PDB file of C-alpha atoms in Angstrom:
ATOM      1  CA  UNK A 276       0.000   0.000   0.000  1.00  0.00           C
ATOM      2  CA  UNK A 277       1.338   3.416  -0.999  1.00  0.00           C
ATOM      3  CA  UNK A 278      -0.016   6.913  -1.481  1.00  0.00           C
ATOM      4  CA  UNK A 279       0.185   9.032  -4.618  1.00  0.00           C
ATOM      5  CA  UNK A 280      -0.471  12.745  -5.025  1.00  0.00           C
ATOM      6  CA  UNK A 281      -0.346  15.049  -8.012  1.00  0.00           C
ATOM      7  CA  UNK A 282      -1.093  18.706  -8.569  1.00  0.00           C
ATOM      8  CA  UNK A 283      -1.187  20.794 -11.742  1.00  0.00           C
ATOM      9  CA  UNK A 284      -2.006  24.478 -11.453  1.00  0.00           C
ATOM     10  CA  UNK A 285      -3.697  26.332 -14.302  1.00  0.00           C
ATOM     11  CA  UNK A 286      -3.229  29.887 -13.010  1.00  0.00           C
ATOM     12  CA  UNK A 287       0.175  31.594 -12.550  1.00  0.00           C
ATOM     13  CA  UNK A 288      -0.697  32.827  -9.068  1.00  0.00           C
ATOM     14  CA  UNK A 289      -1.063  29.274  -7.773  1.00  0.00           C
ATOM     15  CA  UNK A 290       2.360  28.275  -9.116  1.00  0.00           C
ATOM     16  CA  UNK A 291       3.819  30.317  -6.252  1.00  0.00           C
ATOM     17  CA  UNK A 292       1.792  28.198  -3.801  1.00  0.00           C
ATOM     18  CA  UNK A 293       2.446  24.791  -5.344  1.00  0.00           C
ATOM     19  CA  UNK A 294       4.408  23.435  -2.400  1.00  0.00           C
ATOM     20  CA  UNK A 295       2.110  25.012   0.183  1.00  0.00           C
ATOM     21  CA  UNK A 296      -0.885  23.260  -1.375  1.00  0.00           C
ATOM     22  CA  UNK A 297       0.950  19.973  -1.864  1.00  0.00           C
ATOM     23  CA  UNK A 298       2.446  19.350   1.587  1.00  0.00           C
ATOM     24  CA  UNK A 299      -0.911  18.614   3.289  1.00  0.00           C
ATOM     25  CA  UNK A 300      -1.693  16.293   0.374  1.00  0.00           C
ATOM     26  CA  UNK A 301       1.519  14.342   0.972  1.00  0.00           C
ATOM     27  CA  UNK A 302       1.155  14.236   4.762  1.00  0.00           C
ATOM     28  CA  UNK A 303      -2.434  13.071   4.309  1.00  0.00           C
ATOM     29  CA  UNK A 304      -1.025   9.891   2.743  1.00  0.00           C
ATOM     30  CA  UNK A 305       1.198   9.035   5.738  1.00  0.00           C
ATOM     31  CA  UNK A 306      -0.795   5.976   6.805  1.00  0.00           C
ATOM     32  CA  UNK A 307      -0.550   4.637   3.273  1.00  0.00           C
ATOM     33  CA  UNK A 308       3.225   5.156   3.125  1.00  0.00           C
ATOM     34  CA  UNK A 309       5.190   5.896   6.306  1.00  0.00           C
ATOM     35  CA  UNK A 310       8.656   4.634   5.379  1.00  0.00           C
ATOM     36  CA  UNK A 311       9.784   7.009   2.607  1.00  0.00           C
ATOM     37  CA  UNK A 312       8.514   9.849   0.464  1.00  0.00           C
ATOM     38  CA  UNK A 313       9.433  11.837  -2.586  1.00  0.00           C
ATOM     39  CA  UNK A 314       8.480  14.684  -4.870  1.00  0.00           C
ATOM     40  CA  UNK A 315       9.190  15.679  -8.465  1.00  0.00           C
ATOM     41  CA  UNK A 316       8.370  19.287  -9.300  1.00  0.00           C
ATOM     42  CA  UNK A 317       8.358  20.741 -12.808  1.00  0.00           C
ATOM     43  CA  UNK A 318       9.398  24.343 -13.382  1.00  0.00           C
ATOM     44  CA  UNK A 319       9.915  26.572 -16.418  1.00  0.00           C
ATOM     45  CA  UNK A 320      12.343  24.900 -18.816  1.00  0.00           C
ATOM     46  CA  UNK A 321      15.980  25.915 -18.930  1.00  0.00           C
ATOM     47  CA  UNK A 322      17.516  27.026 -22.244  1.00  0.00           C
ATOM     48  CA  UNK A 323      18.037  24.150 -24.676  1.00  0.00           C
ATOM     49  CA  UNK A 324      21.771  23.819 -23.951  1.00  0.00           C
ATOM     50  CA  UNK A 325      21.393  23.568 -20.150  1.00  0.00           C
ATOM     51  CA  UNK A 326      20.364  20.721 -17.879  1.00  0.00           C
ATOM     52  CA  UNK A 327      19.500  20.296 -14.206  1.00  0.00           C
ATOM     53  CA  UNK A 328      20.755  17.276 -12.276  1.00  0.00           C
ATOM     54  CA  UNK A 329      19.108  16.276  -8.994  1.00  0.00           C
ATOM     55  CA  UNK A 330      21.787  14.529  -6.919  1.00  0.00           C
ATOM     56  CA  UNK A 331      21.645  12.717  -3.551  1.00  0.00           C
ATOM     57  CA  UNK A 332      24.671  12.556  -1.239  1.00  0.00           C
ATOM     58  CA  UNK A 333      23.127  10.496   1.561  1.00  0.00           C
ATOM     59  CA  UNK A 334      25.009   7.366   0.472  1.00  0.00           C
ATOM     60  CA  UNK A 335      28.406   9.070   0.782  1.00  0.00           C
ATOM     61  CA  UNK A 336      30.465   9.190   3.971  1.00  0.00           C
ATOM     62  CA  UNK A 337      29.836  12.931   4.256  1.00  0.00           C
ATOM     63  CA  UNK A 338      26.063  12.625   3.887  1.00  0.00           C
ATOM     64  CA  UNK A 339      24.374  15.978   4.436  1.00  0.00           C
ATOM     65  CA  UNK A 340      27.823  17.552   4.951  1.00  0.00           C
ATOM     66  CA  UNK A 341      28.925  16.721   1.426  1.00  0.00           C
ATOM     67  CA  UNK A 342      31.106  19.471  -0.074  1.00  0.00           C
ATOM     68  CA  UNK A 343      28.948  20.587  -2.997  1.00  0.00           C
ATOM     69  CA  UNK A 344      31.045  23.695  -3.610  1.00  0.00           C
ATOM     70  CA  UNK A 345      34.131  21.517  -3.839  1.00  0.00           C
ATOM     71  CA  UNK A 346      32.326  19.317  -6.352  1.00  0.00           C
ATOM     72  CA  UNK A 347      31.496  22.265  -8.597  1.00  0.00           C
ATOM     73  CA  UNK A 348      35.086  23.531  -8.296  1.00  0.00           C
ATOM     74  CA  UNK A 349      36.396  20.148  -9.465  1.00  0.00           C
ATOM     75  CA  UNK A 350      33.920  20.040 -12.333  1.00  0.00           C
ATOM     76  CA  UNK A 351      35.095  23.461 -13.444  1.00  0.00           C
ATOM     77  CA  UNK A 352      38.715  22.304 -13.330  1.00  0.00           C
ATOM     78  CA  UNK A 353      38.137  19.001 -15.149  1.00  0.00           C
ATOM     79  CA  UNK A 354      35.338  19.878 -17.555  1.00  0.00           C
ATOM     80  CA  UNK A 355      35.840  23.582 -18.081  1.00  0.00           C
ATOM     81  CA  UNK A 356      32.226  24.382 -17.251  1.00  0.00           C
ATOM     82  CA  UNK A 357      30.686  26.520 -14.545  1.00  0.00           C
ATOM     83  CA  UNK A 358      28.164  24.534 -12.501  1.00  0.00           C
ATOM     84  CA  UNK A 359      25.570  26.250 -10.348  1.00  0.00           C
ATOM     85  CA  UNK A 360      24.461  24.413  -7.221  1.00  0.00           C
ATOM     86  CA  UNK A 361      21.442  24.712  -4.939  1.00  0.00           C
ATOM     87  CA  UNK A 362      21.863  22.407  -1.951  1.00  0.00           C
ATOM     88  CA  UNK A 363      19.314  21.268   0.608  1.00  0.00           C
ATOM     89  CA  UNK A 364      20.722  18.832   3.110  1.00  0.00           C
ATOM     90  CA  UNK A 365      21.885  15.730   1.297  1.00  0.00           C
ATOM     91  CA  UNK A 366      20.281  16.822  -1.997  1.00  0.00           C
ATOM     92  CA  UNK A 367      21.492  19.329  -4.559  1.00  0.00           C
ATOM     93  CA  UNK A 368      20.313  20.634  -7.907  1.00  0.00           C
ATOM     94  CA  UNK A 369      23.292  21.111 -10.235  1.00  0.00           C
ATOM     95  CA  UNK A 370      22.833  23.224 -13.369  1.00  0.00           C
ATOM     96  CA  UNK A 371      25.313  23.197 -16.241  1.00  0.00           C
ATOM     97  CA  UNK A 372      25.508  23.959 -19.932  1.00  0.00           C
ATOM     98  CA  UNK A 373      27.266  20.793 -21.119  1.00  0.00           C
ATOM     99  CA  UNK A 374      26.300  17.478 -22.713  1.00  0.00           C
ATOM    100  CA  UNK A 375      24.429  15.715 -19.896  1.00  0.00           C
ATOM    101  CA  UNK A 376      26.129  12.402 -20.666  1.00  0.00           C
ATOM    102  CA  UNK A 377      29.512  14.036 -20.005  1.00  0.00           C
ATOM    103  CA  UNK A 378      28.283  15.336 -16.637  1.00  0.00           C
ATOM    104  CA  UNK A 379      26.782  12.001 -15.628  1.00  0.00           C
ATOM    105  CA  UNK A 380      29.899  10.077 -16.663  1.00  0.00           C
ATOM    106  CA  UNK A 381      32.167  12.442 -14.707  1.00  0.00           C
ATOM    107  CA  UNK A 382      30.055  12.136 -11.552  1.00  0.00           C
ATOM    108  CA  UNK A 383      30.024   8.345 -11.812  1.00  0.00           C
ATOM    109  CA  UNK A 384      33.797   8.175 -12.295  1.00  0.00           C
ATOM    110  CA  UNK A 385      34.801  10.685  -9.613  1.00  0.00           C
ATOM    111  CA  UNK A 386      32.000  10.344  -7.049  1.00  0.00           C
ATOM    112  CA  UNK A 387      30.500   6.868  -7.505  1.00  0.00           C
ATOM    113  CA  UNK A 388      28.535   7.051  -4.254  1.00  0.00           C
ATOM    114  CA  UNK A 389      26.588  10.106  -5.355  1.00  0.00           C
ATOM    115  CA  UNK A 390      23.170   9.021  -6.592  1.00  0.00           C
ATOM    116  CA  UNK A 391      21.750  10.821  -9.629  1.00  0.00           C
ATOM    117  CA  UNK A 392      18.000  11.171  -9.116  1.00  0.00           C
ATOM    118  CA  UNK A 393      16.914  13.020 -12.274  1.00  0.00           C
ATOM    119  CA  UNK A 394      18.099  14.898 -15.334  1.00  0.00           C
ATOM    120  CA  UNK A 395      16.271  17.422 -17.474  1.00  0.00           C
ATOM    121  CA  UNK A 396      15.474  21.005 -18.296  1.00  0.00           C
ATOM    122  CA  UNK A 397      12.361  21.158 -16.078  1.00  0.00           C
ATOM    123  CA  UNK A 398      12.429  18.532 -13.319  1.00  0.00           C
ATOM    124  CA  UNK A 399      13.740  18.811  -9.749  1.00  0.00           C
ATOM    125  CA  UNK A 400      13.475  15.646  -7.663  1.00  0.00           C
ATOM    126  CA  UNK A 401      13.782  14.913  -3.949  1.00  0.00           C
ATOM    127  CA  UNK A 402      13.239  11.569  -2.219  1.00  0.00           C
ATOM    128  CA  UNK A 403      14.420   9.940   0.986  1.00  0.00           C
ATOM    129  CA  UNK A 404      13.516   7.534   3.745  1.00  0.00           C
ATOM    130  CA  UNK A 405      11.423   8.846   6.628  1.00  0.00           C
ATOM    131  CA  UNK A 406       7.847   9.942   7.214  1.00  0.00           C
ATOM    132  CA  UNK A 407       6.230  12.220   4.629  1.00  0.00           C
ATOM    133  CA  UNK A 408       6.202  15.082   7.127  1.00  0.00           C
ATOM    134  CA  UNK A 409       9.861  14.539   7.945  1.00  0.00           C
ATOM    135  CA  UNK A 410      10.954  14.392   4.303  1.00  0.00           C
ATOM    136  CA  UNK A 411       8.814  17.441   3.434  1.00  0.00           C
ATOM    137  CA  UNK A 412      10.424  19.472   6.240  1.00  0.00           C
ATOM    138  CA  UNK A 413      13.938  18.227   5.436  1.00  0.00           C
ATOM    139  CA  UNK A 414      13.776  19.552   1.887  1.00  0.00           C
ATOM    140  CA  UNK A 415      11.431  22.495   2.427  1.00  0.00           C
ATOM    141  CA  UNK A 416       8.674  21.181   0.163  1.00  0.00           C
ATOM    142  CA  UNK A 417       6.396  23.927   1.519  1.00  0.00           C
ATOM    143  CA  UNK A 418       8.178  26.564  -0.567  1.00  0.00           C
ATOM    144  CA  UNK A 419       8.417  24.650  -3.842  1.00  0.00           C
ATOM    145  CA  UNK A 420       7.201  26.589  -6.881  1.00  0.00           C
ATOM    146  CA  UNK A 421       6.320  25.357 -10.333  1.00  0.00           C
ATOM    147  CA  UNK A 422       3.556  24.335 -12.696  1.00  0.00           C
ATOM    148  CA  UNK A 423       2.936  20.757 -11.590  1.00  0.00           C
ATOM    149  CA  UNK A 424       4.282  17.995  -9.389  1.00  0.00           C
ATOM    150  CA  UNK A 425       4.139  14.293  -8.649  1.00  0.00           C
ATOM    151  CA  UNK A 426       4.491  12.983  -5.090  1.00  0.00           C
ATOM    152  CA  UNK A 427       4.532   9.616  -3.335  1.00  0.00           C
ATOM    153  CA  UNK A 428       4.524   8.019   0.106  1.00  0.00           C
ATOM    154  CA  UNK A 429       5.817   4.456   0.235  1.00  0.00           C
ATOM    155  CA  UNK A 430       4.988   1.382   2.279  1.00  0.00           C
ATOM    156  CA  UNK A 431       7.559  -1.114   1.009  1.00  0.00           C
ATOM    157  CA  UNK A 432       6.214  -4.532   0.037  1.00  0.00           C
ATOM    158  CA  UNK A 433       8.540  -5.993  -2.601  1.00  0.00           C
ATOM    159  CA  UNK A 434      11.943  -4.354  -2.044  1.00  0.00           C
ATOM    160  CA  UNK A 435      13.971  -2.761   0.737  1.00  0.00           C
ATOM    161  CA  UNK A 436      13.403   0.642   2.292  1.00  0.00           C
ATOM    162  CA  UNK A 437      16.213   2.716   0.792  1.00  0.00           C
ATOM    163  CA  UNK A 438      16.423   6.182  -0.810  1.00  0.00           C
ATOM    164  CA  UNK A 439      17.011   4.752  -4.279  1.00  0.00           C
ATOM    165  CA  UNK A 440      13.911   2.550  -4.023  1.00  0.00           C
ATOM    166  CA  UNK A 441      11.710   5.448  -2.943  1.00  0.00           C
ATOM    167  CA  UNK A 442       9.487   7.095  -5.556  1.00  0.00           C
ATOM    168  CA  UNK A 443       9.333   8.975  -7.912  1.00  0.00           C
ATOM    169  CA  UNK A 444      11.350   6.921 -10.359  1.00  0.00           C
ATOM    170  CA  UNK A 445      12.841   8.625 -13.389  1.00  0.00           C
ATOM    171  CA  UNK A 446      14.205   7.562 -16.765  1.00  0.00           C
ATOM    172  CA  UNK A 447      15.667   9.607 -19.591  1.00  0.00           C
ATOM    173  CA  UNK A 448      15.052  13.317 -19.174  1.00  0.00           C
ATOM    174  CA  UNK A 449      12.097  15.126 -17.613  1.00  0.00           C
ATOM    175  CA  UNK A 450      10.012  11.990 -17.054  1.00  0.00           C
ATOM    176  CA  UNK A 451       8.944  10.518 -13.730  1.00  0.00           C
ATOM    177  CA  UNK A 452       6.483   7.933 -12.437  1.00  0.00           C
ATOM    178  CA  UNK A 453       4.965   6.996  -9.082  1.00  0.00           C
ATOM    179  CA  UNK A 454       3.092   3.777  -8.422  1.00  0.00           C
ATOM    180  CA  UNK A 455       0.601   2.332  -5.994  1.00  0.00           C
ATOM    181  CA  UNK A 456       0.329  -1.418  -6.465  1.00  0.00           C
ATOM    182  CA  UNK A 457       2.526  -4.264  -7.635  1.00  0.00           C
ATOM    183  CA  UNK A 458       3.514  -5.622 -11.019  1.00  0.00           C
ATOM    184  CA  UNK A 459       3.580  -9.352 -11.684  1.00  0.00           C
ATOM    185  CA  UNK A 460       5.935  -9.222 -14.678  1.00  0.00           C
ATOM    186  CA  UNK A 461       8.746  -6.728 -13.901  1.00  0.00           C
ATOM    187  CA  UNK A 462      11.420  -9.343 -14.636  1.00  0.00           C
ATOM    188  CA  UNK A 463       9.918  -9.968 -18.059  1.00  0.00           C
ATOM    189  CA  UNK A 464      10.016  -6.226 -18.760  1.00  0.00           C
ATOM    190  CA  UNK A 465      13.660  -6.132 -17.681  1.00  0.00           C
ATOM    191  CA  UNK A 466      14.520  -9.050 -19.987  1.00  0.00           C
ATOM    192  CA  UNK A 467      12.867  -7.131 -22.826  1.00  0.00           C
ATOM    193  CA  UNK A 468      14.686  -3.864 -22.167  1.00  0.00           C
ATOM    194  CA  UNK A 469      18.185  -4.862 -21.061  1.00  0.00           C
ATOM    195  CA  UNK A 470      19.247  -6.234 -24.492  1.00  0.00           C
ATOM    196  CA  UNK A 471      18.266  -2.808 -25.837  1.00  0.00           C
ATOM    197  CA  UNK A 472      20.909  -1.202 -23.638  1.00  0.00           C
ATOM    198  CA  UNK A 473      18.570  -0.021 -20.894  1.00  0.00           C
ATOM    199  CA  UNK A 474      20.251  -0.198 -17.485  1.00  0.00           C
ATOM    200  CA  UNK A 475      18.355  -0.851 -14.233  1.00  0.00           C
ATOM    201  CA  UNK A 476      19.509   0.548 -10.888  1.00  0.00           C
ATOM    202  CA  UNK A 477      17.197  -1.255  -8.425  1.00  0.00           C
ATOM    203  CA  UNK A 478      15.060  -4.384  -8.045  1.00  0.00           C
ATOM    204  CA  UNK A 479      11.914  -2.298  -7.593  1.00  0.00           C
ATOM    205  CA  UNK A 480       9.020  -3.274  -9.878  1.00  0.00           C
ATOM    206  CA  UNK A 481       8.110   0.383 -10.406  1.00  0.00           C
ATOM    207  CA  UNK A 482      11.428   1.007 -12.141  1.00  0.00           C
ATOM    208  CA  UNK A 483      10.462  -1.526 -14.806  1.00  0.00           C
ATOM    209  CA  UNK A 484       7.260   0.387 -15.603  1.00  0.00           C
ATOM    210  CA  UNK A 485       9.061   3.733 -15.617  1.00  0.00           C
ATOM    211  CA  UNK A 486      11.800   2.564 -17.973  1.00  0.00           C
ATOM    212  CA  UNK A 487       9.345   0.774 -20.266  1.00  0.00           C
ATOM    213  CA  UNK A 488       7.173   3.852 -20.759  1.00  0.00           C
ATOM    214  CA  UNK A 489      10.133   6.197 -21.208  1.00  0.00           C
ATOM    215  CA  UNK A 490      11.606   3.757 -23.750  1.00  0.00           C
ATOM    216  CA  UNK A 491       8.389   3.916 -25.743  1.00  0.00           C
ATOM    217  CA  UNK A 492       8.581   7.731 -25.706  1.00  0.00           C
ATOM    218  CA  UNK A 493      12.171   7.604 -26.991  1.00  0.00           C
ATOM    219  CA  UNK A 494      11.070   5.178 -29.693  1.00  0.00           C
ATOM    220  CA  UNK A 495       8.730   7.860 -31.016  1.00  0.00           C
ATOM    221  CA  UNK A 496       5.423   7.207 -29.280  1.00  0.00           C
ATOM    222  CA  UNK A 497       3.525  10.152 -27.906  1.00  0.00           C
ATOM    223  CA  UNK A 498       2.446   9.832 -24.296  1.00  0.00           C
ATOM    224  CA  UNK A 499      -0.946   8.350 -25.099  1.00  0.00           C
ATOM    225  CA  UNK A 500       0.536   5.714 -27.430  1.00  0.00           C
ATOM    226  CA  UNK A 501       3.129   4.797 -24.793  1.00  0.00           C
ATOM    227  CA  UNK A 502       0.404   4.373 -22.172  1.00  0.00           C
ATOM    228  CA  UNK A 503      -1.600   2.162 -24.514  1.00  0.00           C
ATOM    229  CA  UNK A 504       1.424  -0.105 -24.923  1.00  0.00           C
ATOM    230  CA  UNK A 505       1.704  -0.082 -21.150  1.00  0.00           C
ATOM    231  CA  UNK A 506      -1.800  -1.518 -20.885  1.00  0.00           C
ATOM    232  CA  UNK A 507      -0.699  -4.256 -23.275  1.00  0.00           C
ATOM    233  CA  UNK A 508       2.646  -5.122 -21.642  1.00  0.00           C
ATOM    234  CA  UNK A 509       2.480  -4.254 -17.927  1.00  0.00           C
ATOM    235  CA  UNK A 510       0.684  -6.863 -15.854  1.00  0.00           C
ATOM    236  CA  UNK A 511      -0.474  -6.485 -12.275  1.00  0.00           C
ATOM    237  CA  UNK A 512      -2.374  -4.120 -10.027  1.00  0.00           C
ATOM    238  CA  UNK A 513      -1.416  -0.487 -10.418  1.00  0.00           C
ATOM    239  CA  UNK A 514      -2.291   3.143 -10.347  1.00  0.00           C
ATOM    240  CA  UNK A 515       0.436   5.094 -12.166  1.00  0.00           C
ATOM    241  CA  UNK A 516       0.857   8.858 -12.062  1.00  0.00           C
ATOM    242  CA  UNK A 517       3.420  10.350 -14.442  1.00  0.00           C
ATOM    243  CA  UNK A 518       4.921  13.761 -15.039  1.00  0.00           C
ATOM    244  CA  UNK A 519       6.486  15.265 -18.161  1.00  0.00           C
ATOM    245  CA  UNK A 520       7.518  18.901 -18.743  1.00  0.00           C
ATOM    246  CA  UNK A 521       3.980  19.903 -19.711  1.00  0.00           C
ATOM    247  CA  UNK A 522       1.683  17.061 -18.610  1.00  0.00           C
ATOM    248  CA  UNK A 523       0.350  14.938 -15.781  1.00  0.00           C
ATOM    249  CA  UNK A 524      -0.964  11.505 -16.752  1.00  0.00           C
ATOM    250  CA  UNK A 525      -2.913   8.984 -14.687  1.00  0.00           C
ATOM    251  CA  UNK A 526      -3.847   5.382 -15.496  1.00  0.00           C
ATOM    252  CA  UNK A 527      -5.271   2.446 -13.534  1.00  0.00           C
ATOM    253  CA  UNK A 528      -5.124  -1.249 -14.329  1.00  0.00           C
ATOM    254  CA  UNK A 529      -8.130  -3.059 -15.890  1.00  0.00           C
ATOM    255  CA  UNK A 530      -9.470  -4.021 -12.449  1.00  0.00           C
ATOM    256  CA  UNK A 531      -8.826  -0.620 -10.806  1.00  0.00           C
ATOM    257  CA  UNK A 532      -7.831  -2.309  -7.569  1.00  0.00           C
ATOM    258  CA  UNK A 533      -5.734   0.591  -6.306  1.00  0.00           C
ATOM    259  CA  UNK A 534      -7.631   3.745  -5.327  1.00  0.00           C
ATOM    260  CA  UNK A 535      -7.450   7.165  -6.917  1.00  0.00           C
ATOM    261  CA  UNK A 536      -9.575  10.300  -6.851  1.00  0.00           C
ATOM    262  CA  UNK A 537      -9.342  13.454  -8.971  1.00  0.00           C
ATOM    263  CA  UNK A 538     -10.580  16.976  -8.201  1.00  0.00           C
ATOM    264  CA  UNK A 539     -10.605  19.547 -11.005  1.00  0.00           C
ATOM    265  CA  UNK A 540     -11.483  23.245 -10.998  1.00  0.00           C
ATOM    266  CA  UNK A 541     -10.721  26.148 -13.307  1.00  0.00           C
ATOM    267  CA  UNK A 542      -7.547  26.708 -11.259  1.00  0.00           C
ATOM    268  CA  UNK A 543      -6.046  23.245 -10.728  1.00  0.00           C
ATOM    269  CA  UNK A 544      -6.167  19.491 -11.164  1.00  0.00           C
ATOM    270  CA  UNK A 545      -5.399  17.525  -7.997  1.00  0.00           C
ATOM    271  CA  UNK A 546      -4.950  13.770  -7.665  1.00  0.00           C
ATOM    272  CA  UNK A 547      -4.606  11.582  -4.590  1.00  0.00           C
ATOM    273  CA  UNK A 548      -5.162   8.035  -3.425  1.00  0.00           C
ATOM    274  CA  UNK A 549      -7.822   9.258  -0.992  1.00  0.00           C
ATOM    275  CA  UNK A 550     -10.049  12.332  -0.844  1.00  0.00           C
ATOM    276  CA  UNK A 551      -8.756  13.375   2.582  1.00  0.00           C
ATOM    277  CA  UNK A 552      -5.597  14.639   0.849  1.00  0.00           C
ATOM    278  CA  UNK A 553      -7.720  16.959  -1.306  1.00  0.00           C
ATOM    279  CA  UNK A 554     -10.118  18.333   1.297  1.00  0.00           C
ATOM    280  CA  UNK A 555      -8.010  21.420   2.142  1.00  0.00           C
ATOM    281  CA  UNK A 556      -7.658  22.667  -1.444  1.00  0.00           C
ATOM    282  CA  UNK A 557      -9.169  26.017  -2.508  1.00  0.00           C
ATOM    283  CA  UNK A 558     -12.797  25.869  -3.660  1.00  0.00           C
ATOM    284  CA  UNK A 559     -12.818  22.077  -3.286  1.00  0.00           C
ATOM    285  CA  UNK A 560     -16.573  22.171  -2.597  1.00  0.00           C
ATOM    286  CA  UNK A 561     -17.164  23.283  -6.175  1.00  0.00           C
ATOM    287  CA  UNK A 562     -14.594  21.002  -7.809  1.00  0.00           C
ATOM    288  CA  UNK A 563     -15.505  18.241 -10.222  1.00  0.00           C
ATOM    289  CA  UNK A 564     -14.536  15.212  -8.140  1.00  0.00           C
ATOM    290  CA  UNK A 565     -14.458  11.758  -9.704  1.00  0.00           C
ATOM    291  CA  UNK A 566     -12.894   8.314  -9.541  1.00  0.00           C
ATOM    292  CA  UNK A 567     -10.831   7.518 -12.657  1.00  0.00           C
ATOM    293  CA  UNK A 568     -12.154   4.574 -14.639  1.00  0.00           C
ATOM    294  CA  UNK A 569     -10.136   1.367 -15.106  1.00  0.00           C
ATOM    295  CA  UNK A 570      -7.861   1.118 -18.173  1.00  0.00           C
ATOM    296  CA  UNK A 571      -8.531   4.716 -19.220  1.00  0.00           C
ATOM    297  CA  UNK A 572      -6.030   7.481 -19.858  1.00  0.00           C
ATOM    298  CA  UNK A 573      -6.300  10.800 -18.064  1.00  0.00           C
ATOM    299  CA  UNK A 574      -3.844  13.409 -19.362  1.00  0.00           C
ATOM    300  CA  UNK A 575      -3.783  17.065 -18.306  1.00  0.00           C
ATOM    301  CA  UNK A 576      -1.627  19.700 -20.015  1.00  0.00           C
ATOM    302  CA  UNK A 577      -0.081  22.771 -18.404  1.00  0.00           C
TER     303      UNK A 577
END
């Protein structure tokens, strides 16, 4: 059992309050997922030549005391590029105008215990073990700003409680997925993707779904076509919520075993596993509230 939350704001004024509105949503899912939590927030895109890298230092000896300024100094010396850094505890957002593969390769070679959480022009990602309230306070989720976000609270059932197994999962650039449920064929998906050069970092079943759908996007499918192939290939019980630079997407398996509820107004679209995480939202009494149908696609655009 896990909790999912999503929020997309349609009015610029609410983008300043994105984190403020989201934190009660995430904390409302504590009973569904008390062991770890995470958030992916999408902001205005960087210029085409720049990328953001969300990086976690909690697996290093230094942990939250990791020397991020020293890291950027070394990157400047070795790669000849200025790297901006915004650190929060054992997380940092690095921004650089260089081929992202060069950045990722350098980090892996020189700091193998740093864990790269996400890459893209729009996405910032934070996730860690601990209660949703604890994780939200640790990384100041309350003051997050942006157009839309995807959040998750985890109750581990099929893999260990570790930061890398927390959600959201990412693949490629500017794509993330959170999951409530369990897949019955993640190993089959891995056997399909690994010969195609797709590398897996954990034994979590959610990673298989994330990498499958992102692979379909890279193969040329639009989001809706990728989700349709997901219905055909991904087996099990699931509610998936996904984020891209300009969209939120929600699907449920053919039996709709895992709960979800949507509230939509002229100002926002909000998604949660239970209504209690939506009850505080502005004008919720006049929202269109509904339960998503099984094996249907729900896609909202910024």
